[in-house]
Short mmCIF file of C-alpha atoms in Angstrom, two decimals:
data_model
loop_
_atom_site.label_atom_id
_atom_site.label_comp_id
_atom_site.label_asym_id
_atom_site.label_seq_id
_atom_site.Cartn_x
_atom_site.Cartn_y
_atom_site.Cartn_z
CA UNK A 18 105.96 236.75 -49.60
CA UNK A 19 104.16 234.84 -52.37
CA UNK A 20 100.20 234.65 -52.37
CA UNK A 21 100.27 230.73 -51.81
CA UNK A 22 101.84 231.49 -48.08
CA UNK A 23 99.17 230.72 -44.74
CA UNK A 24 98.24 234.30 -43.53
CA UNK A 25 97.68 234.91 -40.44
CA UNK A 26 95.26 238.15 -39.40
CA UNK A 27 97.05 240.89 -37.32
CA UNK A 28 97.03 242.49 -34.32
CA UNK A 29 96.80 238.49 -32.99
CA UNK A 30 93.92 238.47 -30.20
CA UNK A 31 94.43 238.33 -26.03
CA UNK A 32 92.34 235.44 -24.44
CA UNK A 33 93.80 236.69 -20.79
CA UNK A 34 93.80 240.55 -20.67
CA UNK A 35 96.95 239.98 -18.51
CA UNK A 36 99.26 238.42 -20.90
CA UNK A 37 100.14 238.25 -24.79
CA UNK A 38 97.94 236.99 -27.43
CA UNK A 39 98.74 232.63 -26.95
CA UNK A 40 99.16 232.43 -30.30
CA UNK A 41 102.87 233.63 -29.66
CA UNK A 42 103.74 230.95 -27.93
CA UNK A 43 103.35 229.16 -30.92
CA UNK A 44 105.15 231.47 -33.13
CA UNK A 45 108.19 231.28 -30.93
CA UNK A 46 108.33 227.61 -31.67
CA UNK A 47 109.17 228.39 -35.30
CA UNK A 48 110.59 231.20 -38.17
CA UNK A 49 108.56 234.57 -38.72
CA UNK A 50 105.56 234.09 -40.60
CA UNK A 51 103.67 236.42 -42.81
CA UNK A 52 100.81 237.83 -41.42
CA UNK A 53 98.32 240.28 -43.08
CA UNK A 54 97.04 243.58 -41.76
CA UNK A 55 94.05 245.62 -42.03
CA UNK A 56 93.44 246.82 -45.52
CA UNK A 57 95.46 243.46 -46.79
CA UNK A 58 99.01 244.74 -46.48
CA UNK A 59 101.42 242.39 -46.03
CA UNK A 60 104.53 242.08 -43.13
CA UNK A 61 106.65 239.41 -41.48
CA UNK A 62 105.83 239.20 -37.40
CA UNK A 63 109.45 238.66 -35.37
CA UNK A 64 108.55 236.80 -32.16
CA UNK A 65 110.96 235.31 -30.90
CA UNK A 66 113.87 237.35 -28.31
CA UNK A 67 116.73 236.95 -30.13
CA UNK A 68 115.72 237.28 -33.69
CA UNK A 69 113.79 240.83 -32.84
CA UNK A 70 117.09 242.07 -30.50
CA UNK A 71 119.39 241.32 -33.08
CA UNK A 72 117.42 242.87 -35.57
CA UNK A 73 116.14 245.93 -34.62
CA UNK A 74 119.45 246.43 -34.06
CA UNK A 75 120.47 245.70 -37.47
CA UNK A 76 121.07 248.82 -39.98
CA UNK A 77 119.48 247.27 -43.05
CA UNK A 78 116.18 247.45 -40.74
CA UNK A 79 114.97 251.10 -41.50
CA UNK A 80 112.26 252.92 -39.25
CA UNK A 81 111.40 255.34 -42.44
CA UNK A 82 107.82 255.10 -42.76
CA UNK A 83 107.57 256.82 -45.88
CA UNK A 84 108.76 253.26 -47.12
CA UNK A 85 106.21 251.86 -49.85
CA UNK A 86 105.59 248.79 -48.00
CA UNK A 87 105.84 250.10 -44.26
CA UNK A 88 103.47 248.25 -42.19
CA UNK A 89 101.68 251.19 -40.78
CA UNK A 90 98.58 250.51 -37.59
CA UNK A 91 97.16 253.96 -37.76
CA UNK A 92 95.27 255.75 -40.20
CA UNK A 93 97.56 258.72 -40.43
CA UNK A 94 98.66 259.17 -44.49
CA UNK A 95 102.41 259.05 -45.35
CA UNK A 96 103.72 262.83 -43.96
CA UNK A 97 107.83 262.78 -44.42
CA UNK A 98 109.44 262.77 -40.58
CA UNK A 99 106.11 263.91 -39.41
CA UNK A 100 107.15 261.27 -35.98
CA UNK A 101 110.62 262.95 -36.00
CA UNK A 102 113.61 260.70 -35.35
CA UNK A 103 110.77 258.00 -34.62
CA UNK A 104 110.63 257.12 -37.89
CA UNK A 105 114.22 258.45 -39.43
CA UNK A 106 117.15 256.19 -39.66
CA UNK A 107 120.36 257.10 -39.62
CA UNK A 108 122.48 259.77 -40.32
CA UNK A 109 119.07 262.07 -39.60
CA UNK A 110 117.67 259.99 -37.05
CA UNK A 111 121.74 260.67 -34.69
CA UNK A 112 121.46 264.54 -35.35
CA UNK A 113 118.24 265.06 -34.24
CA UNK A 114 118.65 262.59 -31.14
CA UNK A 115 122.08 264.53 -30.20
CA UNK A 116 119.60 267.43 -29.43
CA UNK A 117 118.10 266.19 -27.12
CA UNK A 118 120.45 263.27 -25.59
CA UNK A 119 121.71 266.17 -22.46
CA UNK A 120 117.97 266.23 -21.32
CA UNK A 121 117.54 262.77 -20.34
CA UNK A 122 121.04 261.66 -18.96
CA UNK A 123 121.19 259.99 -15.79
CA UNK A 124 122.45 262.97 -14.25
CA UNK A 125 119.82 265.42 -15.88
CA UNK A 126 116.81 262.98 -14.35
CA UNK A 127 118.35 263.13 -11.00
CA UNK A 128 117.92 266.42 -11.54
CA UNK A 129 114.32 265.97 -12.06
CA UNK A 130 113.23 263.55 -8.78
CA UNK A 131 112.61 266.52 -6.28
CA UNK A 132 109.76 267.49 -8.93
CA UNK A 133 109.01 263.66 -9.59
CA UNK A 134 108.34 263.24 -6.21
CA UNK A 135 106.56 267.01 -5.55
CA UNK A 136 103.98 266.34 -8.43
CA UNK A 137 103.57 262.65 -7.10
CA UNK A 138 103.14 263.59 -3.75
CA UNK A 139 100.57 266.18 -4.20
CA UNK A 140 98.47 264.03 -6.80
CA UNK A 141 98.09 261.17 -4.32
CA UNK A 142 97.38 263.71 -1.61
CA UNK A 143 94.05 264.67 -3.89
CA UNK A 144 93.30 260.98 -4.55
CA UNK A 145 93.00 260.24 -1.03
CA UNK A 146 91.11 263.34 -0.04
CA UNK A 147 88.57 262.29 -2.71
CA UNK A 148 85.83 259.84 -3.17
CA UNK A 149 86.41 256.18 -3.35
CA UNK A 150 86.47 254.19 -5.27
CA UNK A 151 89.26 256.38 -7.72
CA UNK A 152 89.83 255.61 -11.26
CA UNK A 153 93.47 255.52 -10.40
CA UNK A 154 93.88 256.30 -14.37
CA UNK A 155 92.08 259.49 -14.15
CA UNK A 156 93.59 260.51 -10.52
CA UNK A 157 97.38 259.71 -11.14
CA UNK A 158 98.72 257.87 -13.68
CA UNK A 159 97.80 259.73 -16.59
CA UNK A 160 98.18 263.37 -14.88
CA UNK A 161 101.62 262.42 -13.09
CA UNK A 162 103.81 261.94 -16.51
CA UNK A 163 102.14 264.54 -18.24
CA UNK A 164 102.89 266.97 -15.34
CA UNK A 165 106.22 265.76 -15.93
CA UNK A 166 106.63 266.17 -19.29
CA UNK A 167 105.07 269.39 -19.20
CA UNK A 168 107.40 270.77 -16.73
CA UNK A 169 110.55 269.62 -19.11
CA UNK A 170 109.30 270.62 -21.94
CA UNK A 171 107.78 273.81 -20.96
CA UNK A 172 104.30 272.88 -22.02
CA UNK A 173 101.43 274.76 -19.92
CA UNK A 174 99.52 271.62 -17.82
CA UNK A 175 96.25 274.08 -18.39
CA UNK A 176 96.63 272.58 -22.19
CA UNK A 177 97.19 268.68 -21.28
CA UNK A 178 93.61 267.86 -22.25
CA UNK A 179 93.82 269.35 -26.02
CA UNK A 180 96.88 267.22 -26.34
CA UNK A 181 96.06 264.10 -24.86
CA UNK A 182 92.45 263.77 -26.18
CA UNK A 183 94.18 264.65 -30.15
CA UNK A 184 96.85 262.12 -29.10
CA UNK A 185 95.02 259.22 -28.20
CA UNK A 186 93.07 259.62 -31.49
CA UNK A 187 96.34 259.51 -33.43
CA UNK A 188 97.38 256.58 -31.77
CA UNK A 189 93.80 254.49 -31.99
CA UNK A 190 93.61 252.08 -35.29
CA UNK A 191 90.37 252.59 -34.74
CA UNK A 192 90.28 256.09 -35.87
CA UNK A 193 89.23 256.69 -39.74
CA UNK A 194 92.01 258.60 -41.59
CA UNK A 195 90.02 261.73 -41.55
CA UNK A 196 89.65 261.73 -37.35
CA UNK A 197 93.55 260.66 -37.06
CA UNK A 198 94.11 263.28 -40.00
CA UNK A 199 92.48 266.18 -37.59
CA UNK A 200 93.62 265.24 -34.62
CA UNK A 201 97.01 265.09 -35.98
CA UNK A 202 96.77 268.40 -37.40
CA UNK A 203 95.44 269.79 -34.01
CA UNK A 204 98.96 268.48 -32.48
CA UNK A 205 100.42 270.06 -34.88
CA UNK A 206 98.96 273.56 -34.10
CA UNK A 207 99.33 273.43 -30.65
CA UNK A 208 103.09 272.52 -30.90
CA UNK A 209 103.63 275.03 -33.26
CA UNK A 210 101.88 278.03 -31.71
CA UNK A 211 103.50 277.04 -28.24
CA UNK A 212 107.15 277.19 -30.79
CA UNK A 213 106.19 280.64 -31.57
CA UNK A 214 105.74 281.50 -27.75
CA UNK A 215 109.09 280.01 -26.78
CA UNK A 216 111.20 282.06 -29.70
CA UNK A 217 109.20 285.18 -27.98
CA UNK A 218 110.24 284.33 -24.66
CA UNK A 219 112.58 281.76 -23.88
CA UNK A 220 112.20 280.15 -20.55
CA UNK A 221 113.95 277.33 -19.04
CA UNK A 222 113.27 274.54 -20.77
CA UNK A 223 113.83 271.87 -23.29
CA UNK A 224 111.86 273.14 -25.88
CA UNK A 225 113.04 276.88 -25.32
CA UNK A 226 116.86 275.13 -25.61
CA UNK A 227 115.87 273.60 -29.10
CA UNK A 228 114.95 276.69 -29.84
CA UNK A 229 118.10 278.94 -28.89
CA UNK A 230 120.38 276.22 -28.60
CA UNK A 231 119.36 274.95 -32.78
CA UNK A 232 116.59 276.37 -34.49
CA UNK A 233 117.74 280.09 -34.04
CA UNK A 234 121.26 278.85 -35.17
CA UNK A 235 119.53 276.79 -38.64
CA UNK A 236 120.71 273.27 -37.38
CA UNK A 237 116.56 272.16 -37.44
CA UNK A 238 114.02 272.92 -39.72
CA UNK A 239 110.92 274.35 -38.45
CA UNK A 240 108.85 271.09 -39.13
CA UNK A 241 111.47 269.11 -37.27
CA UNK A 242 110.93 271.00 -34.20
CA UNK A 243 108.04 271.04 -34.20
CA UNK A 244 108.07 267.23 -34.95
CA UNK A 245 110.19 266.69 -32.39
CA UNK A 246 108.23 268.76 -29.81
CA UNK A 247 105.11 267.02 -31.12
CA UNK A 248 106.93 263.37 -30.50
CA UNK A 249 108.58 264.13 -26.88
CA UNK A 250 105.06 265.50 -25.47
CA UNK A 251 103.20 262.30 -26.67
CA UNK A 252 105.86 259.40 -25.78
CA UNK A 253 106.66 261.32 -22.36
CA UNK A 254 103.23 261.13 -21.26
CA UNK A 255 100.91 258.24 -22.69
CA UNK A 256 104.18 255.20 -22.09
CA UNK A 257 104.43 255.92 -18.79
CA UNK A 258 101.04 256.29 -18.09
CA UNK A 259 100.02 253.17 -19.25
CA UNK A 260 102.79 251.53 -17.32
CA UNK A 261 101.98 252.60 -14.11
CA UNK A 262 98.08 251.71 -14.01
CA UNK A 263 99.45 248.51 -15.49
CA UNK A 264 101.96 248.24 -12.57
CA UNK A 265 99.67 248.59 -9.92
CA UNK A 266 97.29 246.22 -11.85
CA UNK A 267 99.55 243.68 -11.90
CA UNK A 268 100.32 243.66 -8.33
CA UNK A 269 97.07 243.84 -7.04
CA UNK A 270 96.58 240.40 -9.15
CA UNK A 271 99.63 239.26 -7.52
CA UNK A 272 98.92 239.81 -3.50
CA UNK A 273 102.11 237.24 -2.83
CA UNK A 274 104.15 239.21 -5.01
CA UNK A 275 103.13 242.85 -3.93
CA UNK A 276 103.42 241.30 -0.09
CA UNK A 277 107.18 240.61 -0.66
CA UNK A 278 107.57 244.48 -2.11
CA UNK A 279 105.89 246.28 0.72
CA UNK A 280 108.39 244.01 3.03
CA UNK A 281 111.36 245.26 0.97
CA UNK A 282 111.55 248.12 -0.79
CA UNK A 283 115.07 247.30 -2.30
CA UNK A 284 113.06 245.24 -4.60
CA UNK A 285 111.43 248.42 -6.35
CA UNK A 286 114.24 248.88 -8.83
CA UNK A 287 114.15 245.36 -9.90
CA UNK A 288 110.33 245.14 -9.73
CA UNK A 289 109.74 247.83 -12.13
CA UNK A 290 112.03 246.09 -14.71
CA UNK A 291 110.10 243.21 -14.28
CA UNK A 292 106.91 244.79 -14.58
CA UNK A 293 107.93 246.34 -18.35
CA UNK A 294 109.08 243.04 -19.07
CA UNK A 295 106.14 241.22 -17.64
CA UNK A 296 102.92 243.88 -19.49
CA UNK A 297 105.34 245.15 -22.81
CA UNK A 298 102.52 247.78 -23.60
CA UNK A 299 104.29 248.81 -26.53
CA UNK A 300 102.39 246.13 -28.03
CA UNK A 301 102.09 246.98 -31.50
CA UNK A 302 104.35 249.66 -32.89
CA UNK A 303 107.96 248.34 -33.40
CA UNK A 304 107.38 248.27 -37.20
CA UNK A 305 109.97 248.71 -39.98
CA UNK A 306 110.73 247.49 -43.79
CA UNK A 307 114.11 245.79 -44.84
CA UNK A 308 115.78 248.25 -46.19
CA UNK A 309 117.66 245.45 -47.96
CA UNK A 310 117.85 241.78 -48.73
CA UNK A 311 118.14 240.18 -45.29
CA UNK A 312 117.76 237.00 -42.97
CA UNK A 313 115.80 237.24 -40.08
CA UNK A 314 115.84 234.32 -37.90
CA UNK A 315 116.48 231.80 -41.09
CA UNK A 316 113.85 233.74 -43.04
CA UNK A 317 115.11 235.20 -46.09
CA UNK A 318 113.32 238.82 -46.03
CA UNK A 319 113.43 240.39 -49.45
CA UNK A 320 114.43 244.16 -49.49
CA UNK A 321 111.33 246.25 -49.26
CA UNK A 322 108.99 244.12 -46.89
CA UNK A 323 107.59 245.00 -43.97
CA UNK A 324 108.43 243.43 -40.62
CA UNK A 325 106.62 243.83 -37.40
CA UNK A 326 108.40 243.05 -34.20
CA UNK A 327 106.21 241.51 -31.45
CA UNK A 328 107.93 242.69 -28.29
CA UNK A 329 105.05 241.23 -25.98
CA UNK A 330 106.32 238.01 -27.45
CA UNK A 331 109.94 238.62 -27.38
CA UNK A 332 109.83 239.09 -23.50
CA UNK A 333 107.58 236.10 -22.75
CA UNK A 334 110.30 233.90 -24.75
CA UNK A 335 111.31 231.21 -22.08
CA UNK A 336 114.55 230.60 -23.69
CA UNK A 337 115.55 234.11 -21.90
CA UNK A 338 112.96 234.36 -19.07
CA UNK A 339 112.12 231.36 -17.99
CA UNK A 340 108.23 230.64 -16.76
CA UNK A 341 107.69 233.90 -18.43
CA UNK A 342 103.93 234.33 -17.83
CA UNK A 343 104.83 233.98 -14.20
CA UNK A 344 105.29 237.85 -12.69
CA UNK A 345 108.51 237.45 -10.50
CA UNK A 346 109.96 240.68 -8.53
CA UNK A 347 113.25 239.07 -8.24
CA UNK A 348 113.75 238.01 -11.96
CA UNK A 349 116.90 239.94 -13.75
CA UNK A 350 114.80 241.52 -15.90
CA UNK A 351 116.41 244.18 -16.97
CA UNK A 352 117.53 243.28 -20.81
CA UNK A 353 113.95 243.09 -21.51
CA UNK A 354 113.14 244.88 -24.77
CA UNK A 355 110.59 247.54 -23.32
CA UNK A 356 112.16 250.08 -24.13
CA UNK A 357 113.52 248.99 -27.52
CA UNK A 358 117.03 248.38 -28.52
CA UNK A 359 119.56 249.78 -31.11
CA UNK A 360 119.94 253.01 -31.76
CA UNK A 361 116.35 254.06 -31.36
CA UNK A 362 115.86 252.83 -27.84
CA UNK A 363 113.73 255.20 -25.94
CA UNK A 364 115.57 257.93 -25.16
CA UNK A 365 113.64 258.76 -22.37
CA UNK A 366 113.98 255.85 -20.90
CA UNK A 367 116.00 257.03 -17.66
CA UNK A 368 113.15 259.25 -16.66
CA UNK A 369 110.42 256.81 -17.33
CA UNK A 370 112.18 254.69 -15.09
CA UNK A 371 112.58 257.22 -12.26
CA UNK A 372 108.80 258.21 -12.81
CA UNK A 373 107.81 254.43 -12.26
CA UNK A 374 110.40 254.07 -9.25
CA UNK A 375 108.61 256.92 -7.66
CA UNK A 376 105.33 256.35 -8.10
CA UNK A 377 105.74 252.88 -7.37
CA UNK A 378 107.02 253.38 -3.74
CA UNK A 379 104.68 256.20 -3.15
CA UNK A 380 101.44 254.34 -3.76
CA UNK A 381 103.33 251.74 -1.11
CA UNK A 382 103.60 253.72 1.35
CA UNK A 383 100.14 256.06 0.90
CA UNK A 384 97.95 253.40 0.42
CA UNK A 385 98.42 249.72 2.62
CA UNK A 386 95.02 248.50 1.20
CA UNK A 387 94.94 249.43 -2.13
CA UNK A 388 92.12 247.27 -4.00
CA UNK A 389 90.72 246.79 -7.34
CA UNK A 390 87.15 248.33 -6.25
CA UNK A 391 85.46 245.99 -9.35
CA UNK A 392 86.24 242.68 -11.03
CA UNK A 393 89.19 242.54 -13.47
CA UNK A 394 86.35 241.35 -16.38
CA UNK A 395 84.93 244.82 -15.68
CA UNK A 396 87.97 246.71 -15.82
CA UNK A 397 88.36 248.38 -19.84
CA UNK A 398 91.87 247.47 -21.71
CA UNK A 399 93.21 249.48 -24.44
CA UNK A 400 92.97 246.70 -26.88
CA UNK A 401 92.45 248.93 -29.83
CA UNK A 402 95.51 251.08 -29.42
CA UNK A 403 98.93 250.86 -30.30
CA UNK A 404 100.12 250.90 -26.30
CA UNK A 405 98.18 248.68 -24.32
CA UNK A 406 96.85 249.52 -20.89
CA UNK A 407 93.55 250.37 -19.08
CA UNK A 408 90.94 253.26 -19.96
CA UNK A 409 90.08 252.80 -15.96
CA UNK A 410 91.31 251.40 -13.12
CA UNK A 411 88.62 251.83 -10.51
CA UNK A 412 90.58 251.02 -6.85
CA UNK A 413 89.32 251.72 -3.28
CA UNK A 414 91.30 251.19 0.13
#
């Protein structure tokens, strides 16, 4: 990138709270442009579907943030595989993913949908027994994943509020180094104290398993456990929370649409693929560097630059889903890029999918009149975090 290049400011802002910054739309009309971020660092945005697929999927696109130039949106200083196989490529990035691959299989989350549906059961049964209007935030979506992820990883639910509060501080660019720094640290402790609990007294679960199965046998350091720990707590819960209030949003906004579900229920598996397609919350943090000289999309990137791909963008690209801002239940959906692609697509993808399934056709059948219980301008988005979403969604019924 050469100083004489048109800069554009990043994050790009969101006129509708419903859809992707406009400004994309534009983008996808021509090559990846330079745009600068906070502090005046420097990175190429990928917008358009087939240029980010094909190269996040490429292996001279490394995740290692400890790169010089790595476009970083949170405050957090440069710790080596402090995100665990987040941020690793390959060869480290496959050995620490093979731990934990059994966990999530298709079979292992079938596994896992009598407890799915237990823990969502239960939660709705408290929502309705309360006052109304519900933040449906507060009352379910954020409590249902991390029950979930609690449960598989053997984390104690009592603790869920000193993890998601340091979490969400982590995660807000917001945050000044020092704030992300302590929170960050506070993650840290917990997941390492909760380590120390698990070599005591192994139970039956995933962290217990990384523990017996490959830290007591030296295949993982101590600070990649408890990076890994520390990773599969956050991304289990705050992802899928976001996506469900999001999901429910949505389809309130859509009364035509959510009319057609209610009348068939075959549609839920298709719906939810639509719906990541349709909100992509990961809306900022598929970042890497070129981790050589490379051509993305007829842009030469030299080795060393940072590149941010804009997955909101790449699944409103018509050229794959046609009228794209238009939410559609039956749209083939399901090679959206919501879950990433390559060899670091979510690996927990299986059970966030099961989680949304479930919740999805719960709320359905629990609640016929579900309503937003204010007016969407009063409703507060996560615009200042790396996942987008809602801090509230107040409903009524």
């Amino acid at each position: 990138m050469t100083d004489t290049e048109t800069l554009l400011d990043y994050p790009l802002p969101r006129t509708d709270p419903l859809l992707p910054p406009p400004a994309y739309a534009e983008l996808r009309q021509g090559r990846p442009r330079p745009v600068r971020l906070a502090g005046g660092r420097r990175a190429w945005l990928v917008t358009r579907y087939q240029d980010v697929r094909s190269a996040i999927a490429d292996r001279r696109v490394s995740s290692d943030d400890m790169a010089e130039n790595f476009p970083a949106l949170i405050p957090l200083p440069p710790t080596p595989r402090a995100l665990s196989m987040f941020r690793l490529d390959n060869p480290d990035h496959a050995t620490l993913r093979r731990m934990v691959i059994p966990e999530f299989t298709a079979r292992a989350t079938r596994a896992l949908q009598p407890d799915v549906e237990r823990i969502t059961h239960r939660l709705l049964d408290d929502l309705a027994a309360g006052p109304k209007p519900a933040d449906l935030v507060e009352g379910f979506a954020d409590p249902l994943p991390t029950l979930v992820i609690a449960r598989l990883l053997g984390v104690p639910y009592e603790d869920h509020e000193e993890f998601q509060t340091n979490g969400r501080v982590v995660t807000s660019p917001t945050a000044t180094p020092e704030e992300a720094g302590a929170a960050f640290a506070g993650l840290t402790d917990f997941m390492s104290r909760l380590i120390d609990r698990k070599q005591a007294d192994p139970q039956d679960d995933l962290i217990s398993r990384l523990v017996v199965n490959h830290y007591n046998k030296g295949e993982i350091s101590r600070d990649d456990l408890v990076a890994m720990a520390r990773f599969l707590l956050f991304a289990g819960h705050d992802t899928t929370a976001n996506q469900i209030s999001m999901n429910i949003l949505f389809l309130l906004r859509n009364p035509e649409q959510l009319a057609e579900l209610r009348a068939d229920r075959s549609l839920v598996p298709g719906a939810v693929e639509e719906l990541m397609r349709y909100s992509s919350i990961k809306q900022h943090d598929f970042i890497r560097t070129a981790a050589e000289d490379m051509e993305i999309g007829g842009v030469a990137v030299p080795k060393g630059d940072g590149i941010i791909f804009a997955l909101p963008a790449a699944n409103h690209d018509p050229e794959v889903f046609p009228e794209p801002e238009r939410l559609d239940l039956r749209r083939d959906a399901h090679h959206h890029l919501a879950f990433g692609h390559g060899i670091h697509k979510c690996v927990g993808a299986p059970l966030a999918t099961l989680e949304l399934e479930v919740s999805l056709n719960a709320i359905l059948d629990r609640f016929p009149d579900l309503r937003l219980a204010v007016d969407l301008t009063d409703v507060p988005f996560r615009d200042d975090m790396l996942l987008y979403g809602t801090h509230r969604l107040p409903v009524t019924w």
